[in-house]
Amino acid sequence: MSKRKCKCKICKSELLIDEAYKVTNEKGKNQYYCSEKEYNDFLQEKQDKEKSVGLLCELLKTPYAPPYMSKKLNIINKHYNWIVIFKTINAVADRIKFAIENKEFTNDSKMINYVFAIIENNIMTIYKKHTEEQKQLKKLFE
């Protein structure tokens, strides 16, 4: 048994190497996590974030996420997880497209504010549906 210590890449807690979940990255460097579940949840969140940003960039017809858009997304992410944000963007995609095509904005930040007003006005409804779906799935597996 090794007494060497390592740090979890996600939560930064101290672990013993024997107890940690080890992943070797593409460069051959070992990375340690508290558990396999924590690592998989981290990967899922990362994929959900990429899907959310990608869909929003597609709707706004931009090749990348402007810093102001990223800032607004991160503010929303403090209260809702990325899958709820993605589902909300997907649910209001038609309204966002309509607004972008039919309204005139003096600059990009005003357009982004308008789009986020649409998202923020609908995210609670999607959040409630998502939590209800999660409860039903949990009951199904019990």
GROMACS .gro file of N, CA and C in nm:
model
  426
    1MET      N    1   0.084  -0.118   0.000
    1MET     CA    2   0.000   0.000   0.000
    1MET      C    3   0.089   0.125   0.000
    2SER      N    4   0.060   0.211  -0.094
    2SER     CA    5   0.135   0.334  -0.106
    2SER      C    6   0.076   0.442  -0.016
    3LYS      N    7   0.161   0.521   0.045
    3LYS     CA    8   0.117   0.631   0.130
    3LYS      C    9   0.128   0.765   0.055
    4ARG      N   10   0.154   0.758  -0.075
    4ARG     CA   11   0.167   0.882  -0.153
    4ARG      C   12   0.032   0.951  -0.163
    5LYS      N   13   0.037   1.083  -0.164
    5LYS     CA   14  -0.086   1.161  -0.171
    5LYS      C   15  -0.100   1.224  -0.309
    6CYS      N   16  -0.224   1.253  -0.343
    6CYS     CA   17  -0.254   1.323  -0.467
    6CYS      C   18  -0.374   1.414  -0.443
    7LYS      N   19  -0.403   1.499  -0.540
    7LYS     CA   20  -0.517   1.589  -0.529
    7LYS      C   21  -0.618   1.558  -0.636
    8CYS      N   22  -0.744   1.562  -0.600
    8CYS     CA   23  -0.853   1.545  -0.696
    8CYS      C   24  -0.852   1.666  -0.789
    9LYS      N   25  -0.861   1.642  -0.920
    9LYS     CA   26  -0.858   1.750  -1.018
    9LYS      C   27  -0.984   1.837  -1.012
   10ILE      N   28  -1.093   1.784  -0.959
   10ILE     CA   29  -1.219   1.858  -0.959
   10ILE      C   30  -1.237   1.934  -0.828
   11CYS      N   31  -1.236   1.864  -0.717
   11CYS     CA   32  -1.266   1.928  -0.588
   11CYS      C   33  -1.141   1.964  -0.508
   12LYS      N   34  -1.024   1.925  -0.557
   12LYS     CA   35  -0.895   1.958  -0.494
   12LYS      C   36  -0.873   1.897  -0.356
   13SER      N   37  -0.949   1.793  -0.323
   13SER     CA   38  -0.930   1.730  -0.192
   13SER      C   39  -0.810   1.635  -0.197
   14GLU      N   40  -0.746   1.618  -0.081
   14GLU     CA   41  -0.628   1.532  -0.069
   14GLU      C   42  -0.671   1.386  -0.060
   15LEU      N   43  -0.607   1.301  -0.139
   15LEU     CA   44  -0.638   1.157  -0.142
   15LEU      C   45  -0.510   1.076  -0.140
   16LEU      N   46  -0.522   0.951  -0.103
   16LEU     CA   47  -0.412   0.858  -0.121
   16LEU      C   48  -0.424   0.800  -0.262
   17ILE      N   49  -0.311   0.779  -0.327
   17ILE     CA   50  -0.312   0.731  -0.466
   17ILE      C   51  -0.389   0.600  -0.480
   18ASP      N   52  -0.378   0.511  -0.380
   18ASP     CA   53  -0.445   0.381  -0.386
   18ASP      C   54  -0.597   0.394  -0.382
   19GLU      N   55  -0.648   0.499  -0.319
   19GLU     CA   56  -0.792   0.517  -0.304
   19GLU      C   57  -0.854   0.599  -0.418
   20ALA      N   58  -0.772   0.675  -0.489
   20ALA     CA   59  -0.822   0.767  -0.591
   20ALA      C   60  -0.852   0.692  -0.722
   21TYR      N   61  -0.940   0.753  -0.802
   21TYR     CA   62  -0.970   0.701  -0.936
   21TYR      C   63  -0.870   0.767  -1.031
   22LYS      N   64  -0.793   0.685  -1.102
   22LYS     CA   65  -0.685   0.736  -1.186
   22LYS      C   66  -0.725   0.732  -1.333
   23VAL      N   67  -0.698   0.843  -1.403
   23VAL     CA   68  -0.719   0.851  -1.547
   23VAL      C   69  -0.590   0.900  -1.609
   24THR      N   70  -0.545   0.834  -1.714
   24THR     CA   71  -0.426   0.878  -1.785
   24THR      C   72  -0.470   0.959  -1.906
   25ASN      N   73  -0.424   1.084  -1.914
   25ASN     CA   74  -0.468   1.170  -2.025
   25ASN      C   75  -0.391   1.138  -2.153
   26GLU      N   76  -0.422   1.210  -2.261
   26GLU     CA   77  -0.361   1.180  -2.391
   26GLU      C   78  -0.211   1.206  -2.394
   27LYS      N   79  -0.159   1.284  -2.302
   27LYS     CA   80  -0.015   1.311  -2.296
   27LYS      C   81   0.058   1.208  -2.209
   28GLY      N   82  -0.017   1.114  -2.150
   28GLY     CA   83   0.042   1.011  -2.066
   28GLY      C   84   0.056   1.050  -1.920
   29LYS      N   85  -0.002   1.164  -1.883
   29LYS     CA   86   0.006   1.209  -1.745
   29LYS      C   87  -0.114   1.156  -1.666
   30ASN      N   88  -0.087   1.108  -1.545
   30ASN     CA   89  -0.195   1.058  -1.459
   30ASN      C   90  -0.269   1.173  -1.393
   31GLN      N   91  -0.401   1.160  -1.391
   31GLN     CA   92  -0.486   1.256  -1.322
   31GLN      C   93  -0.571   1.177  -1.225
   32TYR      N   94  -0.592   1.233  -1.106
   32TYR     CA   95  -0.662   1.161  -1.001
   32TYR      C   96  -0.792   1.232  -0.964
   33TYR      N   97  -0.893   1.151  -0.934
   33TYR     CA   98  -1.026   1.200  -0.897
   33TYR      C   99  -1.075   1.123  -0.775
   34CYS      N  100  -1.170   1.181  -0.704
   34CYS     CA  101  -1.224   1.116  -0.583
   34CYS      C  102  -1.290   0.982  -0.616
   35SER      N  103  -1.367   0.980  -0.726
   35SER     CA  104  -1.435   0.858  -0.764
   35SER      C  105  -1.463   0.859  -0.914
   36GLU      N  106  -1.496   0.742  -0.966
   36GLU     CA  107  -1.530   0.731  -1.108
   36GLU      C  108  -1.658   0.809  -1.138
   37LYS      N  109  -1.754   0.806  -1.046
   37LYS     CA  110  -1.879   0.878  -1.065
   37LYS      C  111  -1.854   1.029  -1.076
   38GLU      N  112  -1.770   1.083  -0.989
   38GLU     CA  113  -1.738   1.226  -0.994
   38GLU      C  114  -1.672   1.262  -1.127
   39TYR      N  115  -1.583   1.176  -1.175
   39TYR     CA  116  -1.516   1.198  -1.303
   39TYR      C  117  -1.617   1.195  -1.418
   40ASN      N  118  -1.706   1.096  -1.419
   40ASN     CA  119  -1.806   1.085  -1.526
   40ASN      C  120  -1.905   1.202  -1.522
   41ASP      N  121  -1.944   1.245  -1.403
   41ASP     CA  122  -2.032   1.362  -1.390
   41ASP      C  123  -1.963   1.488  -1.444
   42PHE      N  124  -1.834   1.501  -1.416
   42PHE     CA  125  -1.756   1.614  -1.466
   42PHE      C  126  -1.752   1.614  -1.619
   43LEU      N  127  -1.728   1.497  -1.677
   43LEU     CA  128  -1.726   1.486  -1.824
   43LEU      C  129  -1.862   1.519  -1.885
   44GLN      N  130  -1.969   1.472  -1.822
   44GLN     CA  131  -2.104   1.498  -1.871
   44GLN      C  132  -2.135   1.647  -1.866
   45GLU      N  133  -2.099   1.713  -1.756
   45GLU     CA  134  -2.120   1.858  -1.744
   45GLU      C  135  -2.043   1.932  -1.853
   46LYS      N  136  -1.921   1.887  -1.879
   46LYS     CA  137  -1.838   1.951  -1.982
   46LYS      C  138  -1.904   1.936  -2.120
   47GLN      N  139  -1.956   1.817  -2.150
   47GLN     CA  140  -2.025   1.795  -2.278
   47GLN      C  141  -2.152   1.879  -2.288
   48ASP      N  142  -2.228   1.888  -2.179
   48ASP     CA  143  -2.351   1.968  -2.178
   48ASP      C  144  -2.319   2.116  -2.200
   49LYS      N  145  -2.210   2.163  -2.141
   49LYS     CA  146  -2.169   2.302  -2.160
   49LYS      C  147  -2.133   2.327  -2.306
   50GLU      N  148  -2.056   2.235  -2.365
   50GLU     CA  149  -2.017   2.250  -2.505
   50GLU      C  150  -2.139   2.250  -2.597
   51LYS      N  151  -2.238   2.163  -2.567
   51LYS     CA  152  -2.361   2.161  -2.647
   51LYS      C  153  -2.438   2.291  -2.634
   52SER      N  154  -2.446   2.344  -2.513
   52SER     CA  155  -2.519   2.469  -2.488
   52SER      C  156  -2.454   2.586  -2.563
   53VAL      N  157  -2.324   2.599  -2.548
   53VAL     CA  158  -2.252   2.708  -2.614
   53VAL      C  159  -2.260   2.692  -2.765
   54GLY      N  160  -2.245   2.569  -2.814
   54GLY     CA  161  -2.252   2.544  -2.958
   54GLY      C  162  -2.387   2.579  -3.017
   55LEU      N  163  -2.493   2.540  -2.949
   55LEU     CA  164  -2.628   2.570  -2.997
   55LEU      C  165  -2.653   2.721  -2.997
   56LEU      N  166  -2.611   2.788  -2.893
   56LEU     CA  167  -2.631   2.933  -2.885
   56LEU      C  168  -2.550   3.005  -2.993
   57CYS      N  169  -2.427   2.962  -3.018
   57CYS     CA  170  -2.346   3.020  -3.125
   57CYS      C  171  -2.411   2.997  -3.261
   58GLU      N  172  -2.467   2.880  -3.279
   58GLU     CA  173  -2.536   2.848  -3.404
   58GLU      C  174  -2.657   2.940  -3.424
   59LEU      N  175  -2.734   2.961  -3.318
   59LEU     CA  176  -2.851   3.048  -3.327
   59LEU      C  177  -2.813   3.193  -3.351
   60LEU      N  178  -2.704   3.238  -3.289
   60LEU     CA  179  -2.658   3.376  -3.306
   60LEU      C  180  -2.574   3.395  -3.431
   61LYS      N  181  -2.545   3.285  -3.500
   61LYS     CA  182  -2.466   3.286  -3.624
   61LYS      C  183  -2.327   3.345  -3.602
   62THR      N  184  -2.263   3.300  -3.494
   62THR     CA  185  -2.126   3.340  -3.465
   62THR      C  186  -2.038   3.215  -3.458
   63PRO      N  187  -1.914   3.224  -3.506
   63PRO     CA  188  -1.826   3.106  -3.503
   63PRO      C  189  -1.772   3.073  -3.364
   64TYR      N  190  -1.779   3.168  -3.272
   64TYR     CA  191  -1.728   3.146  -3.136
   64TYR      C  192  -1.816   3.222  -3.037
   65ALA      N  193  -1.800   3.190  -2.911
   65ALA     CA  194  -1.878   3.255  -2.806
   65ALA      C  195  -1.811   3.385  -2.765
   66PRO      N  196  -1.876   3.498  -2.787
   66PRO     CA  197  -1.818   3.625  -2.741
   66PRO      C  198  -1.804   3.624  -2.588
   67PRO      N  199  -1.706   3.696  -2.535
   67PRO     CA  200  -1.686   3.695  -2.389
   67PRO      C  201  -1.810   3.735  -2.309
   68TYR      N  202  -1.886   3.831  -2.361
   68TYR     CA  203  -2.006   3.875  -2.290
   68TYR      C  204  -2.109   3.762  -2.281
   69MET      N  205  -2.121   3.684  -2.388
   69MET     CA  206  -2.213   3.570  -2.388
   69MET      C  207  -2.167   3.464  -2.288
   70SER      N  208  -2.038   3.438  -2.286
   70SER     CA  209  -1.984   3.340  -2.191
   70SER      C  210  -2.008   3.384  -2.047
   71LYS      N  211  -1.992   3.514  -2.022
   71LYS     CA  212  -2.016   3.567  -1.888
   71LYS      C  213  -2.161   3.547  -1.847
   72LYS      N  214  -2.255   3.577  -1.938
   72LYS     CA  215  -2.397   3.561  -1.908
   72LYS      C  216  -2.431   3.413  -1.885
   73LEU      N  217  -2.373   3.323  -1.964
   73LEU     CA  218  -2.397   3.180  -1.945
   73LEU      C  219  -2.346   3.134  -1.809
   74ASN      N  220  -2.228   3.181  -1.771
   74ASN     CA  221  -2.171   3.140  -1.642
   74ASN      C  222  -2.254   3.191  -1.525
   75ILE      N  223  -2.316   3.308  -1.540
   75ILE     CA  224  -2.403   3.360  -1.435
   75ILE      C  225  -2.525   3.269  -1.419
   76ILE      N  226  -2.583   3.228  -1.532
   76ILE     CA  227  -2.698   3.137  -1.527
   76ILE      C  228  -2.657   3.002  -1.468
   77ASN      N  229  -2.534   2.958  -1.503
   77ASN     CA  230  -2.486   2.828  -1.455
   77ASN      C  231  -2.466   2.824  -1.304
   78LYS      N  232  -2.457   2.938  -1.239
   78LYS     CA  233  -2.447   2.939  -1.093
   78LYS      C  234  -2.577   2.890  -1.028
   79HIS      N  235  -2.688   2.900  -1.101
   79HIS     CA  236  -2.818   2.862  -1.047
   79HIS      C  237  -2.877   2.735  -1.111
   80TYR      N  238  -2.840   2.706  -1.234
   80TYR     CA  239  -2.893   2.591  -1.307
   80TYR      C  240  -2.778   2.514  -1.369
   81ASN      N  241  -2.794   2.381  -1.379
   81ASN     CA  242  -2.687   2.304  -1.441
   81ASN      C  243  -2.697   2.312  -1.594
   82TRP      N  244  -2.593   2.265  -1.661
   82TRP     CA  245  -2.581   2.286  -1.806
   82TRP      C  246  -2.689   2.214  -1.886
   83ILE      N  247  -2.736   2.100  -1.840
   83ILE     CA  248  -2.839   2.029  -1.916
   83ILE      C  249  -2.969   2.108  -1.918
   84VAL      N  250  -3.001   2.176  -1.808
   84VAL     CA  251  -3.121   2.260  -1.803
   84VAL      C  252  -3.104   2.381  -1.894
   85ILE      N  253  -2.984   2.439  -1.896
   85ILE     CA  254  -2.956   2.552  -1.984
   85ILE      C  255  -2.970   2.509  -2.129
   86PHE      N  256  -2.915   2.391  -2.163
   86PHE     CA  257  -2.926   2.341  -2.301
   86PHE      C  258  -3.071   2.317  -2.339
   87LYS      N  259  -3.146   2.251  -2.251
   87LYS     CA  260  -3.287   2.224  -2.281
   87LYS      C  261  -3.365   2.353  -2.300
   88THR      N  262  -3.333   2.456  -2.223
   88THR     CA  263  -3.401   2.585  -2.235
   88THR      C  264  -3.369   2.651  -2.368
   89ILE      N  265  -3.241   2.654  -2.403
   89ILE     CA  266  -3.201   2.714  -2.532
   89ILE      C  267  -3.269   2.640  -2.647
   90ASN      N  268  -3.272   2.509  -2.637
   90ASN     CA  269  -3.335   2.427  -2.740
   90ASN      C  270  -3.485   2.454  -2.748
   91ALA      N  271  -3.550   2.472  -2.633
   91ALA     CA  272  -3.695   2.495  -2.630
   91ALA      C  273  -3.733   2.631  -2.686
   92VAL      N  274  -3.648   2.730  -2.667
   92VAL     CA  275  -3.681   2.866  -2.713
   92VAL      C  276  -3.605   2.904  -2.840
   93ALA      N  277  -3.548   2.807  -2.908
   93ALA     CA  278  -3.468   2.834  -3.028
   93ALA      C  279  -3.547   2.910  -3.134
   94ASP      N  280  -3.675   2.873  -3.155
   94ASP     CA  281  -3.756   2.942  -3.255
   94ASP      C  282  -3.775   3.089  -3.220
   95ARG      N  283  -3.799   3.117  -3.093
   95ARG     CA  284  -3.817   3.256  -3.050
   95ARG      C  285  -3.688   3.336  -3.067
   96ILE      N  286  -3.575   3.272  -3.038
   96ILE     CA  287  -3.445   3.340  -3.053
   96ILE      C  288  -3.420   3.371  -3.201
   97LYS      N  289  -3.443   3.272  -3.289
   97LYS     CA  290  -3.425   3.294  -3.433
   97LYS      C  291  -3.515   3.406  -3.482
   98PHE      N  292  -3.640   3.404  -3.441
   98PHE     CA  293  -3.736   3.507  -3.483
   98PHE      C  294  -3.689   3.646  -3.439
   99ALA      N  295  -3.643   3.656  -3.315
   99ALA     CA  296  -3.597   3.785  -3.263
   99ALA      C  297  -3.475   3.835  -3.340
  100ILE      N  298  -3.382   3.748  -3.367
  100ILE     CA  299  -3.260   3.789  -3.437
  100ILE      C  300  -3.291   3.833  -3.580
  101GLU      N  301  -3.381   3.762  -3.646
  101GLU     CA  302  -3.414   3.794  -3.785
  101GLU      C  303  -3.504   3.916  -3.799
  102ASN      N  304  -3.591   3.942  -3.702
  102ASN     CA  305  -3.691   4.047  -3.718
  102ASN      C  306  -3.667   4.174  -3.638
  103LYS      N  307  -3.583   4.171  -3.539
  103LYS     CA  308  -3.555   4.291  -3.461
  103LYS      C  309  -3.422   4.350  -3.505
  104GLU      N  310  -3.410   4.480  -3.491
  104GLU     CA  311  -3.283   4.545  -3.522
  104GLU      C  312  -3.216   4.585  -3.391
  105PHE      N  313  -3.092   4.544  -3.376
  105PHE     CA  314  -3.015   4.572  -3.256
  105PHE      C  315  -2.902   4.666  -3.293
  106THR      N  316  -2.874   4.763  -3.208
  106THR     CA  317  -2.768   4.859  -3.239
  106THR      C  318  -2.628   4.799  -3.223
  107ASN      N  319  -2.616   4.698  -3.136
  107ASN     CA  320  -2.488   4.630  -3.122
  107ASN      C  321  -2.510   4.487  -3.071
  108ASP      N  322  -2.402   4.411  -3.068
  108ASP     CA  323  -2.411   4.269  -3.029
  108ASP      C  324  -2.451   4.250  -2.884
  109SER      N  325  -2.406   4.338  -2.795
  109SER     CA  326  -2.439   4.318  -2.653
  109SER      C  327  -2.589   4.336  -2.629
  110LYS      N  328  -2.654   4.424  -2.703
  110LYS     CA  329  -2.798   4.440  -2.688
  110LYS      C  330  -2.872   4.316  -2.741
  111MET      N  331  -2.819   4.258  -2.849
  111MET     CA  332  -2.878   4.135  -2.901
  111MET      C  333  -2.862   4.021  -2.800
  112ILE      N  334  -2.744   4.010  -2.741
  112ILE     CA  335  -2.718   3.905  -2.642
  112ILE      C  336  -2.807   3.926  -2.519
  113ASN      N  337  -2.823   4.049  -2.474
  113ASN     CA  338  -2.913   4.077  -2.362
  113ASN      C  339  -3.056   4.035  -2.393
  114TYR      N  340  -3.101   4.062  -2.515
  114TYR     CA  341  -3.237   4.025  -2.555
  114TYR      C  342  -3.254   3.873  -2.556
  115VAL      N  343  -3.155   3.805  -2.613
  115VAL     CA  344  -3.159   3.658  -2.619
  115VAL      C  345  -3.159   3.599  -2.479
  116PHE      N  346  -3.078   3.654  -2.390
  116PHE     CA  347  -3.073   3.601  -2.254
  116PHE      C  348  -3.199   3.634  -2.175
  117ALA      N  349  -3.266   3.743  -2.210
  117ALA     CA  350  -3.395   3.771  -2.146
  117ALA      C  351  -3.495   3.662  -2.183
  118ILE      N  352  -3.492   3.618  -2.309
  118ILE     CA  353  -3.579   3.508  -2.354
  118ILE      C  354  -3.547   3.381  -2.275
  119ILE      N  355  -3.417   3.350  -2.264
  119ILE     CA  356  -3.374   3.229  -2.193
  119ILE      C  357  -3.413   3.237  -2.045
  120GLU      N  358  -3.384   3.349  -1.982
  120GLU     CA  359  -3.411   3.363  -1.838
  120GLU      C  360  -3.561   3.360  -1.807
  121ASN      N  361  -3.643   3.407  -1.898
  121ASN     CA  362  -3.787   3.405  -1.877
  121ASN      C  363  -3.846   3.265  -1.886
  122ASN      N  364  -3.774   3.171  -1.948
  122ASN     CA  365  -3.827   3.037  -1.968
  122ASN      C  366  -3.754   2.928  -1.891
  123ILE      N  367  -3.642   2.960  -1.830
  123ILE     CA  368  -3.558   2.856  -1.770
  123ILE      C  369  -3.623   2.790  -1.649
  124MET      N  370  -3.702   2.863  -1.572
  124MET     CA  371  -3.765   2.804  -1.453
  124MET      C  372  -3.866   2.696  -1.493
  125THR      N  373  -3.940   2.719  -1.599
  125THR     CA  374  -4.036   2.619  -1.647
  125THR      C  375  -3.964   2.491  -1.690
  126ILE      N  376  -3.856   2.507  -1.764
  126ILE     CA  377  -3.777   2.392  -1.809
  126ILE      C  378  -3.713   2.322  -1.689
  127TYR      N  379  -3.666   2.398  -1.591
  127TYR     CA  380  -3.606   2.341  -1.471
  127TYR      C  381  -3.707   2.254  -1.396
  128LYS      N  382  -3.828   2.303  -1.382
  128LYS     CA  383  -3.932   2.226  -1.313
  128LYS      C  384  -3.963   2.097  -1.388
  129LYS      N  385  -3.972   2.104  -1.521
  129LYS     CA  386  -3.996   1.983  -1.602
  129LYS      C  387  -3.881   1.885  -1.586
  130HIS      N  388  -3.759   1.937  -1.589
  130HIS     CA  389  -3.641   1.852  -1.577
  130HIS      C  390  -3.637   1.781  -1.441
  131THR      N  391  -3.663   1.853  -1.333
  131THR     CA  392  -3.661   1.790  -1.201
  131THR      C  393  -3.773   1.687  -1.188
  132GLU      N  394  -3.888   1.714  -1.247
  132GLU     CA  395  -3.998   1.617  -1.245
  132GLU      C  396  -3.960   1.490  -1.322
  133GLU      N  397  -3.894   1.507  -1.438
  133GLU     CA  398  -3.847   1.392  -1.515
  133GLU      C  399  -3.747   1.310  -1.435
  134GLN      N  400  -3.657   1.378  -1.364
  134GLN     CA  401  -3.557   1.309  -1.284
  134GLN      C  402  -3.621   1.230  -1.170
  135LYS      N  403  -3.725   1.286  -1.108
  135LYS     CA  404  -3.797   1.216  -1.002
  135LYS      C  405  -3.866   1.091  -1.056
  136GLN      N  406  -3.927   1.104  -1.175
  136GLN     CA  407  -3.995   0.990  -1.235
  136GLN      C  408  -3.895   0.881  -1.274
  137LEU      N  409  -3.780   0.920  -1.325
  137LEU     CA  410  -3.677   0.821  -1.358
  137LEU      C  411  -3.628   0.749  -1.232
  138LYS      N  412  -3.611   0.824  -1.125
  138LYS     CA  413  -3.565   0.765  -1.000
  138LYS      C  414  -3.667   0.664  -0.947
  139LYS      N  415  -3.796   0.698  -0.955
  139LYS     CA  416  -3.902   0.606  -0.912
  139LYS      C  417  -3.903   0.481  -1.000
  140LEU      N  418  -3.880   0.499  -1.127
  140LEU     CA  419  -3.881   0.388  -1.223
  140LEU      C  420  -3.771   0.287  -1.189
  141PHE      N  421  -3.654   0.337  -1.149
  141PHE     CA  422  -3.542   0.247  -1.120
  141PHE      C  423  -3.548   0.187  -0.980
  142GLU      N  424  -3.637   0.238  -0.895
  142GLU     CA  425  -3.647   0.182  -0.759
  142GLU      C  426  -3.737   0.063  -0.753
   0.00000   0.00000   0.00000
